[in-house]
Short mmCIF file of N, CA and C in Angstrom, two decimals:
data_model
loop_
_atom_site.label_atom_id
_atom_site.label_comp_id
_atom_site.label_asym_id
_atom_site.label_seq_id
_atom_site.Cartn_x
_atom_site.Cartn_y
_atom_site.Cartn_z
N MET F 1 98.38 115.65 -32.27
CA MET F 1 97.45 115.76 -33.39
C MET F 1 98.12 115.47 -34.73
N THR F 2 99.44 115.31 -34.75
CA THR F 2 100.12 115.03 -36.01
C THR F 2 99.65 113.72 -36.61
N VAL F 3 99.44 112.71 -35.78
CA VAL F 3 98.92 111.43 -36.27
C VAL F 3 97.53 111.63 -36.85
N ALA F 4 96.71 112.44 -36.19
CA ALA F 4 95.36 112.72 -36.68
C ALA F 4 95.41 113.42 -38.04
N LEU F 5 96.36 114.33 -38.21
CA LEU F 5 96.52 115.01 -39.50
C LEU F 5 96.90 114.02 -40.58
N THR F 6 97.84 113.15 -40.30
CA THR F 6 98.25 112.14 -41.27
C THR F 6 97.07 111.25 -41.65
N GLN F 7 96.31 110.80 -40.66
CA GLN F 7 95.16 109.94 -40.93
C GLN F 7 94.11 110.67 -41.77
N ALA F 8 93.84 111.93 -41.45
CA ALA F 8 92.86 112.70 -42.21
C ALA F 8 93.34 112.91 -43.65
N LEU F 9 94.62 113.19 -43.82
CA LEU F 9 95.13 113.43 -45.17
C LEU F 9 95.08 112.16 -46.01
N VAL F 10 95.41 111.02 -45.42
CA VAL F 10 95.30 109.75 -46.14
C VAL F 10 93.85 109.50 -46.54
N GLU F 11 92.93 109.75 -45.63
CA GLU F 11 91.50 109.58 -45.92
C GLU F 11 91.07 110.48 -47.08
N ILE F 12 91.48 111.73 -47.04
CA ILE F 12 91.12 112.69 -48.10
C ILE F 12 91.71 112.25 -49.43
N GLU F 13 92.99 111.90 -49.45
CA GLU F 13 93.64 111.52 -50.71
C GLU F 13 92.97 110.29 -51.31
N ARG F 14 92.66 109.31 -50.51
CA ARG F 14 92.00 108.10 -51.02
C ARG F 14 90.58 108.40 -51.49
N HIS F 15 89.90 109.28 -50.79
CA HIS F 15 88.54 109.67 -51.20
C HIS F 15 88.58 110.33 -52.58
N VAL F 16 89.50 111.26 -52.76
CA VAL F 16 89.62 111.95 -54.05
C VAL F 16 90.07 110.96 -55.13
N ALA F 17 91.01 110.09 -54.81
CA ALA F 17 91.51 109.11 -55.78
C ALA F 17 90.39 108.19 -56.28
N ALA F 18 89.41 107.92 -55.44
CA ALA F 18 88.30 107.05 -55.84
C ALA F 18 87.50 107.64 -56.99
N TYR F 19 87.58 108.95 -57.19
CA TYR F 19 86.86 109.61 -58.28
C TYR F 19 87.68 109.74 -59.56
N GLY F 20 88.91 109.24 -59.54
CA GLY F 20 89.73 109.27 -60.75
C GLY F 20 90.48 110.58 -60.92
N TRP F 21 91.00 110.75 -62.10
CA TRP F 21 91.84 111.89 -62.43
C TRP F 21 91.06 112.99 -63.13
N ASP F 22 91.75 114.08 -63.40
CA ASP F 22 91.22 115.24 -64.10
C ASP F 22 90.11 115.92 -63.32
N GLN F 23 90.37 116.12 -62.03
CA GLN F 23 89.42 116.80 -61.16
C GLN F 23 89.94 118.20 -60.83
N GLN F 24 89.01 119.06 -60.47
CA GLN F 24 89.42 120.38 -60.02
C GLN F 24 89.89 120.29 -58.57
N ALA F 25 90.53 121.35 -58.10
CA ALA F 25 91.05 121.39 -56.74
C ALA F 25 89.91 121.24 -55.73
N ARG F 26 90.25 120.64 -54.57
CA ARG F 26 89.27 120.46 -53.49
C ARG F 26 89.89 120.95 -52.19
N LEU F 27 89.09 121.69 -51.43
CA LEU F 27 89.53 122.25 -50.16
C LEU F 27 88.71 121.65 -49.03
N TYR F 28 89.39 121.32 -47.93
CA TYR F 28 88.74 120.70 -46.77
C TYR F 28 89.09 121.46 -45.50
N ALA F 29 88.09 121.64 -44.64
CA ALA F 29 88.33 122.09 -43.27
C ALA F 29 88.56 120.84 -42.44
N LEU F 30 89.45 120.91 -41.48
CA LEU F 30 89.71 119.80 -40.57
C LEU F 30 89.26 120.22 -39.18
N VAL F 31 88.28 119.46 -38.65
CA VAL F 31 87.72 119.80 -37.34
C VAL F 31 87.87 118.63 -36.39
N ASP F 32 87.89 118.93 -35.10
CA ASP F 32 87.98 117.91 -34.08
C ASP F 32 86.71 117.06 -34.12
N THR F 33 86.86 115.77 -34.30
CA THR F 33 85.72 114.87 -34.46
C THR F 33 84.82 114.87 -33.23
N ALA F 34 85.38 114.78 -32.04
CA ALA F 34 84.58 114.75 -30.82
C ALA F 34 83.80 116.05 -30.65
N GLU F 35 84.45 117.17 -30.92
CA GLU F 35 83.78 118.48 -30.80
C GLU F 35 82.66 118.60 -31.83
N LEU F 36 82.90 118.13 -33.03
CA LEU F 36 81.86 118.16 -34.07
C LEU F 36 80.65 117.35 -33.64
N ALA F 37 80.87 116.16 -33.14
CA ALA F 37 79.76 115.30 -32.71
C ALA F 37 78.98 115.95 -31.57
N ARG F 38 79.68 116.67 -30.71
CA ARG F 38 79.03 117.31 -29.57
C ARG F 38 78.27 118.57 -29.95
N THR F 39 78.86 119.42 -30.79
CA THR F 39 78.27 120.73 -31.08
C THR F 39 77.40 120.78 -32.33
N GLU F 40 77.59 119.86 -33.24
CA GLU F 40 76.82 119.84 -34.49
C GLU F 40 76.24 118.45 -34.73
N PRO F 41 75.31 118.00 -33.89
CA PRO F 41 74.82 116.63 -34.00
C PRO F 41 74.18 116.29 -35.35
N ASP F 42 73.50 117.27 -35.96
CA ASP F 42 72.87 116.99 -37.26
C ASP F 42 73.93 116.76 -38.34
N LEU F 43 74.95 117.63 -38.37
CA LEU F 43 76.04 117.46 -39.33
C LEU F 43 76.80 116.17 -39.04
N ALA F 44 77.04 115.91 -37.77
CA ALA F 44 77.74 114.68 -37.39
C ALA F 44 76.97 113.46 -37.87
N ALA F 45 75.66 113.49 -37.75
CA ALA F 45 74.84 112.37 -38.20
C ALA F 45 74.95 112.20 -39.72
N GLN F 46 74.97 113.31 -40.46
CA GLN F 46 75.12 113.24 -41.92
C GLN F 46 76.46 112.61 -42.30
N LEU F 47 77.47 112.83 -41.45
CA LEU F 47 78.80 112.29 -41.71
C LEU F 47 78.99 110.89 -41.12
N GLY F 48 77.92 110.35 -40.52
CA GLY F 48 78.00 109.01 -39.96
C GLY F 48 78.58 108.95 -38.57
N LEU F 49 78.64 110.09 -37.89
CA LEU F 49 79.13 110.15 -36.52
C LEU F 49 77.94 110.21 -35.57
N SER F 50 78.06 109.60 -34.44
CA SER F 50 76.98 109.60 -33.46
C SER F 50 77.30 110.57 -32.34
N ALA F 51 76.36 111.47 -32.06
CA ALA F 51 76.54 112.39 -30.95
C ALA F 51 76.30 111.68 -29.63
N ASP F 52 75.66 110.51 -29.66
CA ASP F 52 75.35 109.77 -28.44
C ASP F 52 76.57 109.07 -27.86
N ARG F 53 77.53 108.75 -28.70
CA ARG F 53 78.72 108.06 -28.19
C ARG F 53 79.90 108.99 -28.29
N ASP F 54 80.89 108.72 -27.52
CA ASP F 54 82.09 109.54 -27.58
C ASP F 54 82.81 109.28 -28.89
N ALA F 55 83.15 110.35 -29.57
CA ALA F 55 83.93 110.22 -30.80
C ALA F 55 85.37 109.89 -30.42
N PRO F 56 86.10 109.28 -31.31
CA PRO F 56 87.50 108.97 -31.01
C PRO F 56 88.26 110.23 -30.60
N ILE F 57 89.12 110.09 -29.60
CA ILE F 57 89.91 111.22 -29.12
C ILE F 57 91.03 111.48 -30.12
N ASP F 58 91.31 112.75 -30.32
CA ASP F 58 92.39 113.18 -31.20
C ASP F 58 92.24 112.68 -32.63
N THR F 59 91.02 112.80 -33.16
CA THR F 59 90.82 112.52 -34.58
C THR F 59 90.25 113.77 -35.23
N LEU F 60 90.51 113.90 -36.51
CA LEU F 60 90.03 115.04 -37.28
C LEU F 60 89.04 114.55 -38.33
N THR F 61 87.99 115.31 -38.52
CA THR F 61 87.03 115.02 -39.57
C THR F 61 87.21 116.05 -40.68
N PRO F 62 87.47 115.59 -41.91
CA PRO F 62 87.57 116.53 -43.03
C PRO F 62 86.17 116.88 -43.54
N ILE F 63 85.94 118.15 -43.76
CA ILE F 63 84.66 118.63 -44.29
C ILE F 63 84.97 119.40 -45.57
N GLU F 64 84.50 118.85 -46.70
CA GLU F 64 84.79 119.50 -47.98
C GLU F 64 84.07 120.83 -48.06
N GLN F 65 84.77 121.83 -48.55
CA GLN F 65 84.25 123.18 -48.68
C GLN F 65 83.66 123.38 -50.07
N GLU F 66 83.09 124.55 -50.28
CA GLU F 66 82.54 124.87 -51.60
C GLU F 66 83.64 124.74 -52.65
N GLU F 67 83.23 124.69 -53.89
CA GLU F 67 84.18 124.48 -54.97
C GLU F 67 85.26 125.56 -55.00
N VAL F 68 86.45 125.13 -55.32
CA VAL F 68 87.57 126.05 -55.53
C VAL F 68 87.40 126.60 -56.94
N PRO F 69 87.36 127.93 -57.09
CA PRO F 69 87.16 128.49 -58.43
C PRO F 69 88.30 128.13 -59.38
N GLU F 70 87.95 127.73 -60.58
CA GLU F 70 88.95 127.33 -61.57
C GLU F 70 89.65 128.53 -62.21
N ASN F 71 88.99 129.68 -62.20
CA ASN F 71 89.54 130.85 -62.90
C ASN F 71 90.38 131.74 -61.99
N VAL F 72 90.69 131.27 -60.78
CA VAL F 72 91.52 132.03 -59.83
C VAL F 72 92.72 131.16 -59.46
N ALA F 73 93.90 131.75 -59.46
CA ALA F 73 95.11 131.02 -59.07
C ALA F 73 94.95 130.54 -57.62
N ILE F 74 95.47 129.35 -57.35
CA ILE F 74 95.34 128.75 -56.01
C ILE F 74 95.88 129.69 -54.94
N ASP F 75 97.04 130.31 -55.17
CA ASP F 75 97.61 131.19 -54.14
C ASP F 75 96.71 132.40 -53.88
N GLU F 76 96.10 132.94 -54.93
CA GLU F 76 95.17 134.06 -54.75
C GLU F 76 93.92 133.61 -54.00
N PHE F 77 93.40 132.44 -54.35
CA PHE F 77 92.22 131.92 -53.67
C PHE F 77 92.51 131.71 -52.18
N LEU F 78 93.62 131.06 -51.86
CA LEU F 78 93.95 130.81 -50.46
C LEU F 78 94.15 132.11 -49.69
N ALA F 79 94.71 133.12 -50.35
CA ALA F 79 94.92 134.40 -49.67
C ALA F 79 93.59 135.09 -49.34
N SER F 80 92.52 134.66 -49.95
CA SER F 80 91.22 135.30 -49.74
C SER F 80 90.37 134.64 -48.66
N ILE F 81 90.87 133.56 -48.07
CA ILE F 81 90.04 132.86 -47.09
C ILE F 81 90.66 132.89 -45.70
N ALA F 82 89.80 132.63 -44.74
CA ALA F 82 90.21 132.50 -43.34
C ALA F 82 89.25 131.53 -42.69
N TRP F 83 89.64 131.00 -41.57
CA TRP F 83 88.86 129.95 -40.92
C TRP F 83 88.37 130.39 -39.55
N PRO F 84 87.18 129.93 -39.16
CA PRO F 84 86.74 130.18 -37.78
C PRO F 84 87.57 129.34 -36.81
N GLU F 85 87.53 129.69 -35.55
CA GLU F 85 88.34 129.01 -34.53
C GLU F 85 88.09 127.51 -34.45
N ALA F 86 86.89 127.06 -34.76
CA ALA F 86 86.57 125.63 -34.66
C ALA F 86 87.34 124.79 -35.67
N VAL F 87 87.87 125.42 -36.71
CA VAL F 87 88.64 124.69 -37.71
C VAL F 87 90.09 124.61 -37.22
N LEU F 88 90.55 123.38 -37.00
CA LEU F 88 91.89 123.16 -36.46
C LEU F 88 92.95 123.07 -37.56
N GLY F 89 92.51 122.81 -38.78
CA GLY F 89 93.44 122.68 -39.89
C GLY F 89 92.69 122.69 -41.20
N CYS F 90 93.42 122.56 -42.28
CA CYS F 90 92.79 122.50 -43.59
C CYS F 90 93.66 121.66 -44.52
N ALA F 91 93.07 121.23 -45.60
CA ALA F 91 93.79 120.42 -46.59
C ALA F 91 93.32 120.83 -47.98
N LEU F 92 94.21 120.71 -48.93
CA LEU F 92 93.93 121.03 -50.32
C LEU F 92 94.45 119.90 -51.19
N VAL F 93 93.66 119.53 -52.17
CA VAL F 93 94.07 118.51 -53.14
C VAL F 93 94.04 119.16 -54.52
N VAL F 94 95.16 119.09 -55.23
CA VAL F 94 95.25 119.65 -56.58
C VAL F 94 96.00 118.68 -57.49
N GLU F 95 95.72 118.75 -58.76
CA GLU F 95 96.47 117.99 -59.76
C GLU F 95 97.37 118.96 -60.52
N ARG F 96 98.58 118.51 -60.78
CA ARG F 96 99.56 119.35 -61.45
C ARG F 96 100.44 118.51 -62.37
N LEU F 97 101.13 119.20 -63.26
CA LEU F 97 102.19 118.60 -64.07
C LEU F 97 103.50 118.98 -63.41
N MET F 98 104.38 118.00 -63.28
CA MET F 98 105.69 118.26 -62.68
C MET F 98 106.77 117.75 -63.61
N LEU F 99 107.93 118.39 -63.50
CA LEU F 99 109.10 117.99 -64.27
C LEU F 99 110.23 117.64 -63.32
N PRO F 100 111.11 116.75 -63.72
CA PRO F 100 112.29 116.50 -62.88
C PRO F 100 113.17 117.75 -62.90
N PRO F 101 114.01 117.93 -61.87
CA PRO F 101 114.85 119.14 -61.78
C PRO F 101 115.68 119.41 -63.04
N ALA F 102 116.21 118.38 -63.66
CA ALA F 102 117.02 118.58 -64.87
C ALA F 102 116.20 119.20 -65.99
N ALA F 103 114.96 118.79 -66.11
CA ALA F 103 114.09 119.34 -67.15
C ALA F 103 113.69 120.78 -66.82
N GLU F 104 113.47 121.06 -65.54
CA GLU F 104 113.12 122.42 -65.14
C GLU F 104 114.24 123.40 -65.48
N ALA F 105 115.47 122.92 -65.46
CA ALA F 105 116.61 123.79 -65.78
C ALA F 105 116.58 124.26 -67.23
N THR F 106 115.89 123.55 -68.10
CA THR F 106 115.81 123.93 -69.51
C THR F 106 114.53 124.70 -69.84
N MET F 107 113.74 125.02 -68.82
CA MET F 107 112.48 125.74 -69.04
C MET F 107 112.78 127.14 -69.58
N PRO F 108 111.98 127.61 -70.53
CA PRO F 108 112.20 128.97 -71.04
C PRO F 108 112.12 130.00 -69.92
N ALA F 109 113.01 130.96 -69.95
CA ALA F 109 113.05 131.99 -68.91
C ALA F 109 111.97 133.05 -69.09
N VAL F 110 111.50 133.19 -70.32
CA VAL F 110 110.46 134.18 -70.60
C VAL F 110 109.30 133.50 -71.31
N GLY F 111 108.16 134.11 -71.19
CA GLY F 111 106.96 133.60 -71.83
C GLY F 111 105.77 133.81 -70.92
N SER F 112 104.61 133.81 -71.52
CA SER F 112 103.38 133.97 -70.73
C SER F 112 103.14 132.70 -69.92
N ASP F 113 102.26 132.79 -68.93
CA ASP F 113 101.91 131.61 -68.14
C ASP F 113 101.39 130.50 -69.05
N ARG F 114 100.61 130.88 -70.04
CA ARG F 114 100.06 129.88 -70.97
C ARG F 114 101.18 129.20 -71.77
N GLU F 115 102.13 129.98 -72.25
CA GLU F 115 103.24 129.42 -73.02
C GLU F 115 104.08 128.47 -72.16
N ILE F 116 104.34 128.85 -70.92
CA ILE F 116 105.11 127.98 -70.02
C ILE F 116 104.32 126.70 -69.74
N HIS F 117 103.02 126.83 -69.50
CA HIS F 117 102.18 125.64 -69.25
C HIS F 117 102.21 124.71 -70.47
N GLU F 118 102.09 125.27 -71.66
CA GLU F 118 102.13 124.45 -72.88
C GLU F 118 103.48 123.76 -73.02
N TRP F 119 104.57 124.46 -72.68
CA TRP F 119 105.89 123.86 -72.76
C TRP F 119 105.99 122.68 -71.79
N VAL F 120 105.53 122.86 -70.55
CA VAL F 120 105.56 121.78 -69.56
C VAL F 120 104.68 120.63 -70.03
N ALA F 121 103.47 120.93 -70.51
CA ALA F 121 102.52 119.89 -70.93
C ALA F 121 103.04 119.07 -72.09
N SER F 122 103.89 119.64 -72.91
CA SER F 122 104.41 118.90 -74.06
C SER F 122 105.77 118.24 -73.79
N HIS F 123 106.32 118.48 -72.62
CA HIS F 123 107.65 117.94 -72.30
C HIS F 123 107.57 116.42 -72.12
N PRO F 124 108.48 115.65 -72.73
CA PRO F 124 108.41 114.19 -72.64
C PRO F 124 108.65 113.64 -71.22
N GLN F 125 109.24 114.41 -70.32
CA GLN F 125 109.51 113.92 -68.97
C GLN F 125 108.48 114.40 -67.94
N ARG F 126 107.39 115.00 -68.40
CA ARG F 126 106.39 115.50 -67.46
C ARG F 126 105.72 114.34 -66.73
N GLN F 127 105.30 114.62 -65.52
CA GLN F 127 104.57 113.65 -64.71
C GLN F 127 103.28 114.32 -64.23
N GLU F 128 102.17 113.64 -64.39
CA GLU F 128 100.93 114.13 -63.81
C GLU F 128 100.87 113.63 -62.38
N VAL F 129 100.60 114.56 -61.45
CA VAL F 129 100.58 114.20 -60.05
C VAL F 129 99.34 114.79 -59.37
N ARG F 130 98.93 114.12 -58.31
CA ARG F 130 97.90 114.67 -57.43
C ARG F 130 98.60 114.98 -56.11
N LEU F 131 98.50 116.22 -55.68
CA LEU F 131 99.11 116.67 -54.44
C LEU F 131 98.02 116.87 -53.40
N ALA F 132 98.16 116.25 -52.27
CA ALA F 132 97.27 116.46 -51.13
C ALA F 132 98.13 117.00 -50.00
N VAL F 133 97.79 118.19 -49.53
CA VAL F 133 98.58 118.83 -48.48
C VAL F 133 97.64 119.26 -47.37
N GLY F 134 98.02 118.94 -46.14
CA GLY F 134 97.23 119.34 -44.98
C GLY F 134 98.09 120.01 -43.94
N VAL F 135 97.51 120.96 -43.23
CA VAL F 135 98.22 121.67 -42.17
C VAL F 135 97.29 121.85 -40.97
N LEU F 136 97.89 122.04 -39.81
CA LEU F 136 97.17 122.40 -38.59
C LEU F 136 97.59 123.79 -38.16
N ARG F 137 96.75 124.43 -37.38
CA ARG F 137 97.06 125.78 -36.89
C ARG F 137 98.42 125.85 -36.19
N ASP F 138 98.84 124.76 -35.55
CA ASP F 138 100.10 124.77 -34.81
C ASP F 138 101.34 124.66 -35.71
N GLY F 139 101.11 124.59 -37.04
CA GLY F 139 102.23 124.51 -37.98
C GLY F 139 102.53 123.10 -38.46
N SER F 140 101.91 122.10 -37.86
CA SER F 140 102.10 120.72 -38.34
C SER F 140 101.63 120.63 -39.77
N ARG F 141 102.30 119.78 -40.54
CA ARG F 141 101.93 119.63 -41.95
C ARG F 141 102.17 118.20 -42.40
N GLU F 142 101.47 117.81 -43.45
CA GLU F 142 101.62 116.49 -44.05
C GLU F 142 101.27 116.63 -45.53
N SER F 143 101.91 115.82 -46.35
CA SER F 143 101.66 115.84 -47.79
C SER F 143 101.61 114.42 -48.32
N ALA F 144 100.86 114.25 -49.39
CA ALA F 144 100.81 112.98 -50.11
C ALA F 144 100.85 113.30 -51.60
N VAL F 145 101.64 112.53 -52.34
CA VAL F 145 101.78 112.73 -53.77
C VAL F 145 101.51 111.41 -54.48
N ARG F 146 100.57 111.45 -55.41
CA ARG F 146 100.22 110.27 -56.21
C ARG F 146 100.56 110.57 -57.67
N LEU F 147 101.38 109.73 -58.27
CA LEU F 147 101.72 109.85 -59.69
C LEU F 147 100.65 109.15 -60.51
N ARG F 148 100.24 109.78 -61.59
CA ARG F 148 99.20 109.17 -62.42
C ARG F 148 99.65 107.84 -63.00
N ASP F 149 100.93 107.74 -63.36
CA ASP F 149 101.39 106.49 -63.97
C ASP F 149 101.70 105.41 -62.93
N LYS F 150 101.53 105.73 -61.65
CA LYS F 150 101.67 104.73 -60.57
C LYS F 150 100.46 104.90 -59.64
N ASP F 151 99.28 104.82 -60.23
CA ASP F 151 98.03 105.13 -59.54
C ASP F 151 97.58 103.96 -58.67
N ASP F 152 98.25 103.79 -57.53
CA ASP F 152 97.94 102.72 -56.59
C ASP F 152 98.20 103.25 -55.19
N ASP F 153 97.33 102.89 -54.25
CA ASP F 153 97.50 103.37 -52.87
C ASP F 153 98.88 103.05 -52.31
N SER F 154 99.44 101.93 -52.70
CA SER F 154 100.75 101.53 -52.17
C SER F 154 101.90 102.36 -52.76
N GLU F 155 101.63 103.14 -53.80
CA GLU F 155 102.66 103.95 -54.46
C GLU F 155 102.61 105.42 -54.07
N VAL F 156 101.70 105.79 -53.19
CA VAL F 156 101.57 107.19 -52.78
C VAL F 156 102.74 107.56 -51.87
N LEU F 157 103.41 108.64 -52.24
CA LEU F 157 104.52 109.15 -51.44
C LEU F 157 103.96 110.07 -50.36
N SER F 158 104.54 110.04 -49.17
CA SER F 158 104.05 110.94 -48.12
C SER F 158 105.21 111.50 -47.32
N GLY F 159 104.98 112.64 -46.75
CA GLY F 159 105.98 113.29 -45.92
C GLY F 159 105.57 114.71 -45.61
N ALA F 160 106.15 115.25 -44.58
CA ALA F 160 105.77 116.59 -44.14
C ALA F 160 106.22 117.69 -45.09
N ASP F 161 107.32 117.50 -45.78
CA ASP F 161 107.90 118.59 -46.56
C ASP F 161 107.96 118.33 -48.06
N LEU F 162 107.03 117.55 -48.58
CA LEU F 162 107.04 117.27 -50.02
C LEU F 162 106.59 118.46 -50.86
N VAL F 163 105.69 119.27 -50.32
CA VAL F 163 105.15 120.41 -51.06
C VAL F 163 105.17 121.64 -50.13
N PRO F 164 106.37 122.14 -49.80
CA PRO F 164 106.47 123.18 -48.78
C PRO F 164 105.76 124.49 -49.13
N GLY F 165 105.80 124.89 -50.38
CA GLY F 165 105.15 126.15 -50.76
C GLY F 165 103.65 126.11 -50.55
N LEU F 166 103.03 125.01 -50.92
CA LEU F 166 101.59 124.88 -50.74
C LEU F 166 101.24 124.79 -49.26
N ALA F 167 102.07 124.09 -48.49
CA ALA F 167 101.84 124.01 -47.04
C ALA F 167 101.90 125.41 -46.41
N GLU F 168 102.86 126.21 -46.82
CA GLU F 168 102.97 127.58 -46.29
C GLU F 168 101.75 128.41 -46.66
N ALA F 169 101.26 128.26 -47.90
CA ALA F 169 100.07 129.01 -48.32
C ALA F 169 98.85 128.59 -47.50
N LEU F 170 98.74 127.30 -47.21
CA LEU F 170 97.62 126.83 -46.38
C LEU F 170 97.75 127.36 -44.95
N LEU F 171 98.97 127.33 -44.40
CA LEU F 171 99.18 127.87 -43.05
C LEU F 171 98.81 129.35 -42.97
N ALA F 172 99.06 130.07 -44.04
CA ALA F 172 98.74 131.51 -44.05
C ALA F 172 97.25 131.77 -43.92
N THR F 173 96.40 130.79 -44.26
CA THR F 173 94.96 130.98 -44.10
C THR F 173 94.56 131.06 -42.64
N PHE F 174 95.47 130.72 -41.73
CA PHE F 174 95.22 130.82 -40.29
C PHE F 174 95.91 132.03 -39.68
N GLY F 175 96.42 132.91 -40.54
CA GLY F 175 97.20 134.06 -40.08
C GLY F 175 96.38 135.07 -39.32
N GLU F 176 97.07 136.06 -38.82
CA GLU F 176 96.45 137.13 -38.05
C GLU F 176 95.61 138.02 -38.96
N GLY F 177 94.59 138.61 -38.36
CA GLY F 177 93.73 139.53 -39.10
C GLY F 177 92.69 138.85 -39.94
N ASP F 178 92.43 137.56 -39.70
CA ASP F 178 91.47 136.86 -40.53
C ASP F 178 90.09 136.76 -39.90
N GLU F 179 89.86 137.44 -38.78
CA GLU F 179 88.60 137.31 -38.08
C GLU F 179 87.42 137.81 -38.91
N ASP F 180 87.66 138.75 -39.81
CA ASP F 180 86.56 139.33 -40.56
C ASP F 180 86.18 138.55 -41.80
N GLU F 181 86.85 137.47 -42.09
CA GLU F 181 86.61 136.76 -43.34
C GLU F 181 86.37 135.27 -43.12
N ASP F 182 85.61 134.92 -42.12
CA ASP F 182 85.37 133.49 -41.86
C ASP F 182 84.65 132.87 -43.03
N ARG F 183 85.03 131.65 -43.32
CA ARG F 183 84.49 130.89 -44.44
C ARG F 183 83.12 130.37 -44.10
#
């Protein structure tokens, strides 16, 4: 299913990229395409899948979830959700400002979150990036990073460990004790 995760993440990243920059975070459930076509024919039809034919084996269909609240930190939001068993994985797309390691070393050690954000936003070496991270219940992960100043599909960086903290937070949404909080 690792190939399916990579394909789904590329599809999600390109879909979001088609809408341009300055978007809020987007969360996706990743479900088995064949199972979706079989068990949810109406939803499958809305997504352009046919329940009458066999869906491709080992493919994942991303289903965008309700809006991610802007006034809640991503880690807090992710800690509040859990997935039903039919969801094999999930993906999150967020835009962030990043600094090279040398610039991060000069970041003020104290200050409010707002002050730190303003410092990063005004730094001459800042990069605007779109991070797309996907995980499966089995621990598989994939990431894609698009730089705003290199906004082309051929310039998207990808790899399993590009955004490890976010991948771990997404994996935690499949943790134990989540049966009472299905999305």
